[in-house]
Amino acid sequence: PSQIQQVLLNLILNAEQALTETRHSGTITLTTRAQREEGRVALTIADDGPGIPSEILPRIFDPFFTTKQVGEGTGLGLAVSYGIIRAHGGEISVRSREGEGTAFSLSLPIAEPVSSRPPVPAGPLMDIGAGAGGEPEVSPISKARSGRVLVIDDEQAVCDLCRAVLEEAGHEVAVIQNSQAALDLVVERTFDVVLSDIRMPEITGVDLYRFLLEHCPLLVRRLVFITGDLANPETRRFLAKAKAGVIKKPFVARDLLGAVDAVLEREGRIA
């Protein structure tokens, strides 16, 4: 449920941003319908905003493709949404024309009523990734040891995904998108692991690393960067010097849980 919620939230926020960037009013319409013969349920999120240019439309589900300015997002939102829907046996598509709005259509299989399902024994978490040919791949993840985790990222979709995966694994999670406010938070509260983007407005991941060195040196060894900027030589030089953990975007649940578990295994929990 949390992953489907993430997809809907991401699509609604994208529509809201498109409307507010072009005018001060607009309409976002959510429509649902049952396709019982096909055993599916359909949901459409439509807006009457500016629409998507035809040359951009075929690429919007590509990882890291974004029309946002640097610091406003990673381009992961729609790619992550696509992966989640496909991993649930669903489909996601988009219709749009410039000046005529945009509509995202989701189709998901209808589940059996809870009362008719056999009991499901507790099992491993599931990892949503990409298999051969870009198709989602589902594989087991064992439960990680629990800890207090802080996630710092200016991209809402990344924060939501990290929270959903880590909380399901039993971690206590705090997420923050304001990198400046994150500096106060690491001083005020105790965290066992800190996950941070590198390219953020206001305070970058490099700034955060330097702040921790001076004010919270014990957290430096508990810092893991989440970044899609590894092609940048400057970023690679910084990471080599910092010797911090790295999760490469786009990532799957296994990458996230593995990085957090590695820190907790190496450093333990802070009392």
PDB file of C-alpha atoms in Angstrom:
ATOM      1  CA  PRO A   1       0.000   0.000   0.000  1.00  0.00           C
ATOM      2  CA  SER A   2       2.784   2.469   0.810  1.00  0.00           C
ATOM      3  CA  GLN A   3       4.333   1.983  -2.627  1.00  0.00           C
ATOM      4  CA  ILE A   4       1.036   2.582  -4.452  1.00  0.00           C
ATOM      5  CA  GLN A   5       0.544   5.643  -2.246  1.00  0.00           C
ATOM      6  CA  GLN A   6       3.985   6.866  -3.316  1.00  0.00           C
ATOM      7  CA  VAL A   7       3.051   6.565  -6.990  1.00  0.00           C
ATOM      8  CA  LEU A   8      -0.226   8.466  -6.566  1.00  0.00           C
ATOM      9  CA  LEU A   9       1.422  11.160  -4.461  1.00  0.00           C
ATOM     10  CA  ASN A  10       4.174  11.618  -7.022  1.00  0.00           C
ATOM     11  CA  LEU A  11       1.734  11.959  -9.928  1.00  0.00           C
ATOM     12  CA  ILE A  12      -0.491  14.405  -8.033  1.00  0.00           C
ATOM     13  CA  LEU A  13       2.467  16.539  -6.947  1.00  0.00           C
ATOM     14  CA  ASN A  14       3.788  16.610 -10.515  1.00  0.00           C
ATOM     15  CA  ALA A  15       0.383  17.810 -11.745  1.00  0.00           C
ATOM     16  CA  GLU A  16       0.220  20.435  -9.002  1.00  0.00           C
ATOM     17  CA  GLN A  17       3.676  21.726  -9.892  1.00  0.00           C
ATOM     18  CA  ALA A  18       2.811  21.940 -13.586  1.00  0.00           C
ATOM     19  CA  LEU A  19      -0.260  24.011 -12.755  1.00  0.00           C
ATOM     20  CA  THR A  20       1.377  26.352 -10.255  1.00  0.00           C
ATOM     21  CA  GLU A  21       4.331  27.042 -12.544  1.00  0.00           C
ATOM     22  CA  THR A  22       2.082  28.225 -15.374  1.00  0.00           C
ATOM     23  CA  ARG A  23      -0.893  29.820 -13.621  1.00  0.00           C
ATOM     24  CA  HIS A  24      -2.544  30.247 -10.235  1.00  0.00           C
ATOM     25  CA  SER A  25      -5.487  27.904 -10.775  1.00  0.00           C
ATOM     26  CA  GLY A  26      -6.325  24.591 -12.381  1.00  0.00           C
ATOM     27  CA  THR A  27      -8.009  21.252 -11.877  1.00  0.00           C
ATOM     28  CA  ILE A  28      -6.625  17.812 -11.062  1.00  0.00           C
ATOM     29  CA  THR A  29      -9.149  15.003 -11.607  1.00  0.00           C
ATOM     30  CA  LEU A  30      -8.864  11.442 -10.265  1.00  0.00           C
ATOM     31  CA  THR A  31     -11.097   8.840 -11.897  1.00  0.00           C
ATOM     32  CA  THR A  32     -11.386   5.155 -10.991  1.00  0.00           C
ATOM     33  CA  ARG A  33     -13.295   2.338 -12.632  1.00  0.00           C
ATOM     34  CA  ALA A  34     -13.475  -1.425 -12.336  1.00  0.00           C
ATOM     35  CA  GLN A  35     -12.673  -3.509 -15.422  1.00  0.00           C
ATOM     36  CA  ARG A  36     -14.185  -6.679 -14.022  1.00  0.00           C
ATOM     37  CA  GLU A  37     -14.023  -8.744 -17.208  1.00  0.00           C
ATOM     38  CA  GLU A  38     -10.285  -8.140 -17.321  1.00  0.00           C
ATOM     39  CA  GLY A  39      -9.942  -8.522 -13.546  1.00  0.00           C
ATOM     40  CA  ARG A  40      -8.376  -5.093 -13.223  1.00  0.00           C
ATOM     41  CA  VAL A  41      -9.009  -1.653 -11.776  1.00  0.00           C
ATOM     42  CA  ALA A  42      -8.128   1.517 -13.686  1.00  0.00           C
ATOM     43  CA  LEU A  43      -7.200   4.903 -12.263  1.00  0.00           C
ATOM     44  CA  THR A  44      -6.526   8.121 -14.156  1.00  0.00           C
ATOM     45  CA  ILE A  45      -4.906  11.291 -12.796  1.00  0.00           C
ATOM     46  CA  ALA A  46      -5.534  14.155 -15.213  1.00  0.00           C
ATOM     47  CA  ASP A  47      -4.836  17.877 -15.123  1.00  0.00           C
ATOM     48  CA  ASP A  48      -5.718  20.802 -17.367  1.00  0.00           C
ATOM     49  CA  GLY A  49      -2.206  22.225 -17.205  1.00  0.00           C
ATOM     50  CA  PRO A  50       0.327  23.102 -19.911  1.00  0.00           C
ATOM     51  CA  GLY A  51       0.813  19.536 -21.168  1.00  0.00           C
ATOM     52  CA  ILE A  52       4.075  17.798 -22.078  1.00  0.00           C
ATOM     53  CA  PRO A  53       5.968  18.662 -25.286  1.00  0.00           C
ATOM     54  CA  SER A  54       5.819  15.862 -27.855  1.00  0.00           C
ATOM     55  CA  GLU A  55       9.608  15.554 -28.026  1.00  0.00           C
ATOM     56  CA  ILE A  56       9.796  14.907 -24.277  1.00  0.00           C
ATOM     57  CA  LEU A  57       6.810  12.572 -23.890  1.00  0.00           C
ATOM     58  CA  PRO A  58       8.534   9.308 -25.000  1.00  0.00           C
ATOM     59  CA  ARG A  59      11.309   9.783 -22.407  1.00  0.00           C
ATOM     60  CA  ILE A  60       9.474  10.709 -19.228  1.00  0.00           C
ATOM     61  CA  PHE A  61       9.708   7.224 -17.685  1.00  0.00           C
ATOM     62  CA  ASP A  62      13.476   7.016 -18.361  1.00  0.00           C
ATOM     63  CA  PRO A  63      15.631   7.046 -15.198  1.00  0.00           C
ATOM     64  CA  PHE A  64      17.253  10.444 -14.574  1.00  0.00           C
ATOM     65  CA  PHE A  65      15.404  12.191 -17.392  1.00  0.00           C
ATOM     66  CA  THR A  66      14.039  15.429 -15.931  1.00  0.00           C
ATOM     67  CA  THR A  67      13.046  18.899 -17.076  1.00  0.00           C
ATOM     68  CA  LYS A  68      13.604  20.348 -13.593  1.00  0.00           C
ATOM     69  CA  GLN A  69      16.465  22.674 -12.726  1.00  0.00           C
ATOM     70  CA  VAL A  70      19.499  21.368 -10.819  1.00  0.00           C
ATOM     71  CA  GLY A  71      18.537  20.869  -7.178  1.00  0.00           C
ATOM     72  CA  GLU A  72      14.818  20.574  -7.884  1.00  0.00           C
ATOM     73  CA  GLY A  73      14.786  16.811  -8.451  1.00  0.00           C
ATOM     74  CA  THR A  74      16.674  13.749  -9.616  1.00  0.00           C
ATOM     75  CA  GLY A  75      14.396  12.619 -12.410  1.00  0.00           C
ATOM     76  CA  LEU A  76      13.691   9.435 -10.435  1.00  0.00           C
ATOM     77  CA  GLY A  77      10.025  10.077  -9.642  1.00  0.00           C
ATOM     78  CA  LEU A  78       8.362   8.694 -12.787  1.00  0.00           C
ATOM     79  CA  ALA A  79      10.976   5.972 -13.290  1.00  0.00           C
ATOM     80  CA  VAL A  80      10.397   4.719  -9.730  1.00  0.00           C
ATOM     81  CA  SER A  81       6.624   4.961 -10.223  1.00  0.00           C
ATOM     82  CA  TYR A  82       6.896   2.917 -13.436  1.00  0.00           C
ATOM     83  CA  GLY A  83       8.901   0.212 -11.657  1.00  0.00           C
ATOM     84  CA  ILE A  84       6.477  -0.005  -8.742  1.00  0.00           C
ATOM     85  CA  ILE A  85       3.392  -0.339 -10.941  1.00  0.00           C
ATOM     86  CA  ARG A  86       5.014  -2.972 -13.185  1.00  0.00           C
ATOM     87  CA  ALA A  87       6.197  -4.938 -10.138  1.00  0.00           C
ATOM     88  CA  HIS A  88       2.589  -5.052  -8.940  1.00  0.00           C
ATOM     89  CA  GLY A  89       1.510  -6.582 -12.251  1.00  0.00           C
ATOM     90  CA  GLY A  90       0.175  -3.278 -13.523  1.00  0.00           C
ATOM     91  CA  GLU A  91       0.675  -0.844 -16.358  1.00  0.00           C
ATOM     92  CA  ILE A  92       1.178   2.925 -16.462  1.00  0.00           C
ATOM     93  CA  SER A  93       0.882   5.188 -19.500  1.00  0.00           C
ATOM     94  CA  VAL A  94       0.541   8.876 -20.293  1.00  0.00           C
ATOM     95  CA  ARG A  95      -1.444  10.993 -22.746  1.00  0.00           C
ATOM     96  CA  SER A  96      -0.641  14.647 -23.230  1.00  0.00           C
ATOM     97  CA  ARG A  97      -0.732  17.524 -25.683  1.00  0.00           C
ATOM     98  CA  GLU A  98       0.821  20.918 -25.231  1.00  0.00           C
ATOM     99  CA  GLY A  99      -1.756  23.357 -23.931  1.00  0.00           C
ATOM    100  CA  GLU A 100      -4.345  20.633 -23.336  1.00  0.00           C
ATOM    101  CA  GLY A 101      -3.222  19.001 -20.105  1.00  0.00           C
ATOM    102  CA  THR A 102      -1.828  15.607 -19.139  1.00  0.00           C
ATOM    103  CA  ALA A 103      -3.407  12.311 -18.046  1.00  0.00           C
ATOM    104  CA  PHE A 104      -1.576   9.389 -16.427  1.00  0.00           C
ATOM    105  CA  SER A 105      -3.463   6.092 -16.578  1.00  0.00           C
ATOM    106  CA  LEU A 106      -2.798   3.198 -14.189  1.00  0.00           C
ATOM    107  CA  SER A 107      -4.134  -0.341 -14.513  1.00  0.00           C
ATOM    108  CA  LEU A 108      -3.724  -2.836 -11.662  1.00  0.00           C
ATOM    109  CA  PRO A 109      -5.020  -6.372 -11.059  1.00  0.00           C
ATOM    110  CA  ILE A 110      -8.002  -6.621  -8.728  1.00  0.00           C
ATOM    111  CA  ALA A 111      -7.045  -8.451  -5.557  1.00  0.00           C
ATOM    112  CA  GLU A 112      -9.165 -11.103  -3.931  1.00  0.00           C
ATOM    113  CA  PRO A 113     -11.176 -10.001  -0.867  1.00  0.00           C
ATOM    114  CA  VAL A 114      -9.063 -10.359   2.258  1.00  0.00           C
ATOM    115  CA  SER A 115     -11.530 -12.831   3.793  1.00  0.00           C
ATOM    116  CA  SER A 116     -11.090 -15.255   0.878  1.00  0.00           C
ATOM    117  CA  ARG A 117      -7.314 -15.326   0.940  1.00  0.00           C
ATOM    118  CA  PRO A 118      -5.402 -18.049   2.759  1.00  0.00           C
ATOM    119  CA  PRO A 119      -3.213 -16.810   5.631  1.00  0.00           C
ATOM    120  CA  VAL A 120       0.147 -15.541   4.367  1.00  0.00           C
ATOM    121  CA  PRO A 121       3.055 -16.570   6.601  1.00  0.00           C
ATOM    122  CA  ALA A 122       5.579 -13.930   7.549  1.00  0.00           C
ATOM    123  CA  GLY A 123       8.323 -13.940   4.961  1.00  0.00           C
ATOM    124  CA  PRO A 124      11.182 -11.893   3.587  1.00  0.00           C
ATOM    125  CA  LEU A 125      10.753  -8.421   2.215  1.00  0.00           C
ATOM    126  CA  MET A 126      10.563  -8.147  -1.552  1.00  0.00           C
ATOM    127  CA  ASP A 127      12.992  -6.183  -3.664  1.00  0.00           C
ATOM    128  CA  ILE A 128      11.734  -4.306  -6.728  1.00  0.00           C
ATOM    129  CA  GLY A 129      14.425  -3.969  -9.340  1.00  0.00           C
ATOM    130  CA  ALA A 130      14.905  -4.307 -13.081  1.00  0.00           C
ATOM    131  CA  GLY A 131      15.510  -7.686 -14.629  1.00  0.00           C
ATOM    132  CA  ALA A 132      16.441  -8.612 -18.168  1.00  0.00           C
ATOM    133  CA  GLY A 133      15.061  -6.276 -20.759  1.00  0.00           C
ATOM    134  CA  GLY A 134      14.219  -3.667 -18.127  1.00  0.00           C
ATOM    135  CA  GLU A 135      11.350  -5.748 -16.693  1.00  0.00           C
ATOM    136  CA  PRO A 136      10.875  -5.566 -12.909  1.00  0.00           C
ATOM    137  CA  GLU A 137      12.422  -8.382 -10.965  1.00  0.00           C
ATOM    138  CA  VAL A 138      11.234  -9.509  -7.526  1.00  0.00           C
ATOM    139  CA  SER A 139      13.661 -11.185  -5.171  1.00  0.00           C
ATOM    140  CA  PRO A 140      13.727 -11.846  -1.429  1.00  0.00           C
ATOM    141  CA  ILE A 141      15.417  -9.554   1.069  1.00  0.00           C
ATOM    142  CA  SER A 142      16.078 -10.727   4.582  1.00  0.00           C
ATOM    143  CA  LYS A 143      15.181  -8.477   7.505  1.00  0.00           C
ATOM    144  CA  ALA A 144      17.950  -6.070   8.455  1.00  0.00           C
ATOM    145  CA  ARG A 145      18.922  -5.158  12.046  1.00  0.00           C
ATOM    146  CA  SER A 146      16.955  -2.110  13.148  1.00  0.00           C
ATOM    147  CA  GLY A 147      18.279   1.378  13.774  1.00  0.00           C
ATOM    148  CA  ARG A 148      17.453   5.080  13.704  1.00  0.00           C
ATOM    149  CA  VAL A 149      17.927   6.363  10.150  1.00  0.00           C
ATOM    150  CA  LEU A 150      17.875   9.945   8.861  1.00  0.00           C
ATOM    151  CA  VAL A 151      17.183  10.449   5.129  1.00  0.00           C
ATOM    152  CA  ILE A 152      18.134  13.817   3.590  1.00  0.00           C
ATOM    153  CA  ASP A 153      17.042  14.353  -0.015  1.00  0.00           C
ATOM    154  CA  ASP A 154      15.284  17.194  -1.816  1.00  0.00           C
ATOM    155  CA  GLU A 155      13.339  14.755  -4.016  1.00  0.00           C
ATOM    156  CA  GLN A 156       9.980  13.767  -2.509  1.00  0.00           C
ATOM    157  CA  ALA A 157       9.808  10.439  -4.357  1.00  0.00           C
ATOM    158  CA  VAL A 158      13.217   9.339  -3.037  1.00  0.00           C
ATOM    159  CA  CYS A 159      12.246  10.275   0.535  1.00  0.00           C
ATOM    160  CA  ASP A 160       8.967   8.377   0.253  1.00  0.00           C
ATOM    161  CA  LEU A 161      10.641   5.285  -1.182  1.00  0.00           C
ATOM    162  CA  CYS A 162      13.351   5.260   1.499  1.00  0.00           C
ATOM    163  CA  ARG A 163      10.799   5.673   4.286  1.00  0.00           C
ATOM    164  CA  ALA A 164       8.572   2.877   2.963  1.00  0.00           C
ATOM    165  CA  VAL A 165      11.413   0.375   2.514  1.00  0.00           C
ATOM    166  CA  LEU A 166      13.231   1.156   5.775  1.00  0.00           C
ATOM    167  CA  GLU A 167      10.127   1.254   7.981  1.00  0.00           C
ATOM    168  CA  GLU A 168       8.967  -2.069   6.539  1.00  0.00           C
ATOM    169  CA  ALA A 169      12.340  -3.486   7.556  1.00  0.00           C
ATOM    170  CA  GLY A 170      11.821  -2.303  11.141  1.00  0.00           C
ATOM    171  CA  HIS A 171      13.915   0.867  11.169  1.00  0.00           C
ATOM    172  CA  GLU A 172      12.894   4.130  12.831  1.00  0.00           C
ATOM    173  CA  VAL A 173      13.026   6.679  10.016  1.00  0.00           C
ATOM    174  CA  ALA A 174      13.111  10.477   9.816  1.00  0.00           C
ATOM    175  CA  VAL A 175      13.107  12.182   6.422  1.00  0.00           C
ATOM    176  CA  ILE A 176      13.899  15.804   5.686  1.00  0.00           C
ATOM    177  CA  GLN A 177      14.029  17.675   2.373  1.00  0.00           C
ATOM    178  CA  ASN A 178      15.433  20.945   3.719  1.00  0.00           C
ATOM    179  CA  SER A 179      19.186  20.372   3.823  1.00  0.00           C
ATOM    180  CA  GLN A 180      19.769  23.464   5.970  1.00  0.00           C
ATOM    181  CA  ALA A 181      17.346  22.201   8.626  1.00  0.00           C
ATOM    182  CA  ALA A 182      19.094  18.819   8.517  1.00  0.00           C
ATOM    183  CA  LEU A 183      22.163  20.354  10.164  1.00  0.00           C
ATOM    184  CA  ASP A 184      20.115  21.281  13.219  1.00  0.00           C
ATOM    185  CA  LEU A 185      18.471  17.863  13.295  1.00  0.00           C
ATOM    186  CA  VAL A 186      21.707  15.854  13.428  1.00  0.00           C
ATOM    187  CA  VAL A 187      22.785  17.927  16.436  1.00  0.00           C
ATOM    188  CA  GLU A 188      19.440  17.728  18.249  1.00  0.00           C
ATOM    189  CA  ARG A 189      18.658  14.031  17.721  1.00  0.00           C
ATOM    190  CA  THR A 190      20.587  10.751  17.711  1.00  0.00           C
ATOM    191  CA  PHE A 191      20.827   8.732  14.499  1.00  0.00           C
ATOM    192  CA  ASP A 192      22.584   5.445  13.811  1.00  0.00           C
ATOM    193  CA  VAL A 193      22.740   5.993  10.030  1.00  0.00           C
ATOM    194  CA  VAL A 194      22.511   9.149   7.904  1.00  0.00           C
ATOM    195  CA  LEU A 195      21.560   8.819   4.208  1.00  0.00           C
ATOM    196  CA  SER A 196      22.108  11.971   2.163  1.00  0.00           C
ATOM    197  CA  ASP A 197      21.903  13.155  -1.416  1.00  0.00           C
ATOM    198  CA  ILE A 198      24.969  15.030  -2.668  1.00  0.00           C
ATOM    199  CA  ARG A 199      23.459  17.591  -5.056  1.00  0.00           C
ATOM    200  CA  MET A 200      20.933  19.620  -3.082  1.00  0.00           C
ATOM    201  CA  PRO A 201      20.016  23.304  -2.906  1.00  0.00           C
ATOM    202  CA  GLU A 202      21.279  25.349   0.051  1.00  0.00           C
ATOM    203  CA  ILE A 203      23.466  22.735   1.773  1.00  0.00           C
ATOM    204  CA  THR A 204      25.104  20.059  -0.390  1.00  0.00           C
ATOM    205  CA  GLY A 205      26.216  16.628   0.703  1.00  0.00           C
ATOM    206  CA  VAL A 206      29.783  17.919   0.743  1.00  0.00           C
ATOM    207  CA  ASP A 207      28.728  20.696   3.137  1.00  0.00           C
ATOM    208  CA  LEU A 208      26.988  18.136   5.334  1.00  0.00           C
ATOM    209  CA  TYR A 209      30.127  15.976   5.434  1.00  0.00           C
ATOM    210  CA  ARG A 210      32.269  18.938   6.517  1.00  0.00           C
ATOM    211  CA  PHE A 211      29.713  19.926   9.154  1.00  0.00           C
ATOM    212  CA  LEU A 212      29.724  16.420  10.611  1.00  0.00           C
ATOM    213  CA  LEU A 213      33.515  16.364  10.698  1.00  0.00           C
ATOM    214  CA  GLU A 214      33.495  19.485  12.854  1.00  0.00           C
ATOM    215  CA  HIS A 215      30.388  19.065  14.988  1.00  0.00           C
ATOM    216  CA  CYS A 216      29.393  15.364  14.960  1.00  0.00           C
ATOM    217  CA  PRO A 217      32.536  13.351  14.087  1.00  0.00           C
ATOM    218  CA  LEU A 218      30.959  10.082  15.259  1.00  0.00           C
ATOM    219  CA  LEU A 219      28.381  10.374  12.486  1.00  0.00           C
ATOM    220  CA  VAL A 220      30.951  10.639   9.688  1.00  0.00           C
ATOM    221  CA  ARG A 221      31.482   6.857   9.686  1.00  0.00           C
ATOM    222  CA  ARG A 222      27.700   6.418   9.675  1.00  0.00           C
ATOM    223  CA  LEU A 223      27.133   8.623   6.611  1.00  0.00           C
ATOM    224  CA  VAL A 224      26.022   7.055   3.317  1.00  0.00           C
ATOM    225  CA  PHE A 225      25.505   9.125   0.171  1.00  0.00           C
ATOM    226  CA  ILE A 226      22.671   8.496  -2.300  1.00  0.00           C
ATOM    227  CA  THR A 227      23.646   9.958  -5.660  1.00  0.00           C
ATOM    228  CA  GLY A 228      23.220   9.723  -9.408  1.00  0.00           C
ATOM    229  CA  ASP A 229      26.174  12.039  -9.997  1.00  0.00           C
ATOM    230  CA  LEU A 230      28.948   9.448 -10.148  1.00  0.00           C
ATOM    231  CA  ALA A 231      29.830  10.443 -13.702  1.00  0.00           C
ATOM    232  CA  ASN A 232      31.060  13.766 -12.324  1.00  0.00           C
ATOM    233  CA  PRO A 233      34.838  13.612 -11.672  1.00  0.00           C
ATOM    234  CA  GLU A 234      34.519  16.104  -8.820  1.00  0.00           C
ATOM    235  CA  THR A 235      31.937  13.913  -7.102  1.00  0.00           C
ATOM    236  CA  ARG A 236      34.104  10.812  -7.532  1.00  0.00           C
ATOM    237  CA  ARG A 237      37.133  12.611  -6.043  1.00  0.00           C
ATOM    238  CA  PHE A 238      35.090  13.756  -3.050  1.00  0.00           C
ATOM    239  CA  LEU A 239      33.689  10.274  -2.382  1.00  0.00           C
ATOM    240  CA  ALA A 240      37.139   8.718  -2.643  1.00  0.00           C
ATOM    241  CA  LYS A 241      38.484  11.217  -0.121  1.00  0.00           C
ATOM    242  CA  ALA A 242      35.509  10.956   2.245  1.00  0.00           C
ATOM    243  CA  LYS A 243      35.523   7.127   2.144  1.00  0.00           C
ATOM    244  CA  ALA A 244      31.776   7.206   2.800  1.00  0.00           C
ATOM    245  CA  GLY A 245      29.298   4.595   1.684  1.00  0.00           C
ATOM    246  CA  VAL A 246      27.512   5.198  -1.616  1.00  0.00           C
ATOM    247  CA  ILE A 247      24.131   4.096  -2.989  1.00  0.00           C
ATOM    248  CA  LYS A 248      23.914   4.750  -6.718  1.00  0.00           C
ATOM    249  CA  LYS A 249      20.668   6.102  -8.179  1.00  0.00           C
ATOM    250  CA  PRO A 250      18.538   4.505  -9.424  1.00  0.00           C
ATOM    251  CA  PHE A 251      18.595   1.971  -6.604  1.00  0.00           C
ATOM    252  CA  VAL A 252      16.437  -0.907  -5.425  1.00  0.00           C
ATOM    253  CA  ALA A 253      15.379  -1.872  -1.907  1.00  0.00           C
ATOM    254  CA  ARG A 254      18.206  -4.387  -1.595  1.00  0.00           C
ATOM    255  CA  ASP A 255      20.805  -1.629  -2.151  1.00  0.00           C
ATOM    256  CA  LEU A 256      19.227   0.600   0.489  1.00  0.00           C
ATOM    257  CA  LEU A 257      18.802  -2.080   3.136  1.00  0.00           C
ATOM    258  CA  GLY A 258      22.259  -3.497   2.469  1.00  0.00           C
ATOM    259  CA  ALA A 259      23.960  -0.123   2.943  1.00  0.00           C
ATOM    260  CA  VAL A 260      22.098   0.609   6.182  1.00  0.00           C
ATOM    261  CA  ASP A 261      22.725  -2.883   7.530  1.00  0.00           C
ATOM    262  CA  ALA A 262      26.452  -2.618   6.708  1.00  0.00           C
ATOM    263  CA  VAL A 263      26.757   0.563   8.794  1.00  0.00           C
ATOM    264  CA  LEU A 264      24.851  -0.942  11.713  1.00  0.00           C
ATOM    265  CA  GLU A 265      26.924  -4.134  11.589  1.00  0.00           C
ATOM    266  CA  ARG A 266      30.178  -2.156  11.487  1.00  0.00           C
ATOM    267  CA  GLU A 267      29.348   0.648  13.926  1.00  0.00           C
ATOM    268  CA  GLY A 268      26.470  -0.731  16.012  1.00  0.00           C
ATOM    269  CA  ARG A 269      23.686   1.419  17.437  1.00  0.00           C
ATOM    270  CA  ILE A 270      24.433   4.605  19.324  1.00  0.00           C
ATOM    271  CA  ALA A 271      23.179   4.147  22.864  1.00  0.00           C
TER     272      ALA A 271
END
